[in-house]
Structures are given as C-alpha cells and as structure tokens.
Amino acid sequence: MNWSSIIAIYFLFWILSAFLVLPFGVKTHDELGIPKVAGQADSAPGNFRPGRVIYRTTIVASLLFGLFYANYVNGWIDRHSFDFLLQKGQQ
C-alpha cells in the first residue's frame, strides 16, 4: 500500500471517528447551570473542548485504522468473504 493511500485512508477514519466521538461528554448550559447567551440554541454545548475531541478522535481512528491495515496485510476478510450474497441473488 502506498504512503499516500495510507494517509488518505487514515484521514477518512479520522473524520468518521470525529463524528463518532463528538457527542460524548458534552453537556448543555442547562445541565451545567451556566447562563445562556441571548439567541443561543437550547442544545448548544456548554463545555466543548476541541483538544479533548481531537485526542479521543486520534485514538479511535488509530485503532480502527490499525484493524483495517492488519486485515489488509493478513487478508482476514476480503471480497470473496461476501460471495454468499451474490450466490443467493443469482438463484
């Protein structure tokens, strides 16, 4: 696998992980007892910490990419693992 492919696939895993990690640990202003700014949505986060989100996202993305790369090298699951879906549709 080329380095450019590794970087691109890791970036995709990182973006996916960011969306998975983003809602965890976030509380609204009402839950924290902090006054809201005029015009603020009720669901706006009151304790958003981008550094923590980036840290958690990097850990999750690294684990997922590690599993992906290990599967790529060892061939645990490949396209032939899903041949039963094609055979079922052709009958």
Short mmCIF file of C-alpha atoms in Angstrom, two decimals:
data_model
loop_
_atom_site.label_atom_id
_atom_site.label_comp_id
_atom_site.label_asym_id
_atom_site.label_seq_id
_atom_site.Cartn_x
_atom_site.Cartn_y
_atom_site.Cartn_z
CA MET A 1 0.00 0.00 0.00
CA ASN A 2 1.37 3.43 -0.94
CA TRP A 3 2.04 6.08 1.71
CA SER A 4 -0.43 8.41 0.02
CA SER A 5 -3.12 5.73 0.28
CA ILE A 6 -2.30 5.14 3.94
CA ILE A 7 -2.60 8.85 4.72
CA ALA A 8 -5.86 9.22 2.76
CA ILE A 9 -7.48 6.19 4.39
CA TYR A 10 -6.32 7.27 7.86
CA PHE A 11 -7.81 10.72 7.20
CA LEU A 12 -11.14 9.10 6.30
CA PHE A 13 -11.05 7.05 9.51
CA TRP A 14 -10.20 10.21 11.46
CA ILE A 15 -13.19 12.13 10.06
CA LEU A 16 -15.51 9.18 10.74
CA SER A 17 -14.15 8.90 14.28
CA ALA A 18 -14.65 12.62 14.87
CA PHE A 19 -18.36 12.25 14.19
CA LEU A 20 -18.50 9.20 16.47
CA VAL A 21 -16.63 10.87 19.35
CA LEU A 22 -18.10 14.38 19.11
CA PRO A 23 -21.29 13.89 21.19
CA PHE A 24 -19.63 12.11 24.14
CA GLY A 25 -19.02 14.15 27.29
CA VAL A 26 -20.75 17.29 26.02
CA LYS A 27 -23.34 18.94 28.27
CA THR A 28 -25.69 21.81 27.59
CA HIS A 29 -25.75 25.07 29.51
CA ASP A 30 -28.87 23.94 31.35
CA GLU A 31 -27.16 20.74 32.52
CA LEU A 32 -24.15 22.71 33.73
CA GLY A 33 -26.18 25.52 35.28
CA ILE A 34 -24.46 28.18 33.15
CA PRO A 35 -26.48 31.14 31.85
CA LYS A 36 -27.14 31.16 28.10
CA VAL A 37 -26.25 33.90 25.63
CA ALA A 38 -29.20 35.65 24.00
CA GLY A 39 -30.26 33.80 20.85
CA GLN A 40 -28.38 30.63 21.75
CA ALA A 41 -29.89 27.26 20.88
CA ASP A 42 -31.00 25.14 23.83
CA SER A 43 -28.83 22.27 22.60
CA ALA A 44 -25.60 24.30 22.28
CA PRO A 45 -22.71 22.74 24.21
CA GLY A 46 -21.56 24.48 27.35
CA ASN A 47 -18.31 22.60 27.86
CA PHE A 48 -16.95 21.95 24.36
CA ARG A 49 -13.24 21.12 24.48
CA PRO A 50 -11.77 20.71 20.99
CA GLY A 51 -8.44 19.42 22.32
CA ARG A 52 -10.15 16.54 24.08
CA VAL A 53 -12.21 15.75 20.97
CA ILE A 54 -9.07 15.71 18.80
CA TYR A 55 -7.26 13.46 21.29
CA ARG A 56 -10.14 10.97 21.51
CA THR A 57 -10.67 11.05 17.75
CA THR A 58 -7.00 10.30 17.10
CA ILE A 59 -7.08 7.32 19.45
CA VAL A 60 -10.26 5.85 17.93
CA ALA A 61 -9.06 6.50 14.36
CA SER A 62 -5.69 4.88 15.09
CA LEU A 63 -7.35 1.76 16.49
CA LEU A 64 -9.77 1.48 13.57
CA PHE A 65 -7.05 2.09 11.01
CA GLY A 66 -4.83 -0.46 12.77
CA LEU A 67 -7.57 -3.06 12.40
CA PHE A 68 -8.08 -2.08 8.77
CA TYR A 69 -4.36 -2.31 7.98
CA ALA A 70 -3.97 -5.63 9.82
CA ASN A 71 -6.86 -7.00 7.77
CA TYR A 72 -5.26 -5.63 4.59
CA VAL A 73 -1.94 -7.33 5.35
CA ASN A 74 -3.33 -10.63 6.68
CA GLY A 75 -6.38 -10.92 4.40
CA TRP A 76 -8.82 -11.96 7.11
CA ILE A 77 -11.82 -10.54 5.27
CA ASP A 78 -11.68 -9.95 1.53
CA ARG A 79 -14.18 -9.57 -1.27
CA HIS A 80 -14.56 -13.35 -1.53
CA SER A 81 -15.93 -13.41 2.02
CA PHE A 82 -19.15 -11.93 0.67
CA ASP A 83 -19.68 -14.28 -2.28
CA PHE A 84 -22.62 -15.86 -0.48
CA LEU A 85 -24.58 -12.65 -1.12
CA LEU A 86 -24.06 -12.94 -4.88
CA GLN A 87 -24.87 -16.64 -4.98
CA LYS A 88 -28.11 -16.04 -3.10
CA GLY A 89 -29.22 -13.35 -5.55
CA GLN A 90 -28.40 -15.45 -8.63
CA GLN A 91 -30.56 -18.42 -7.61
#
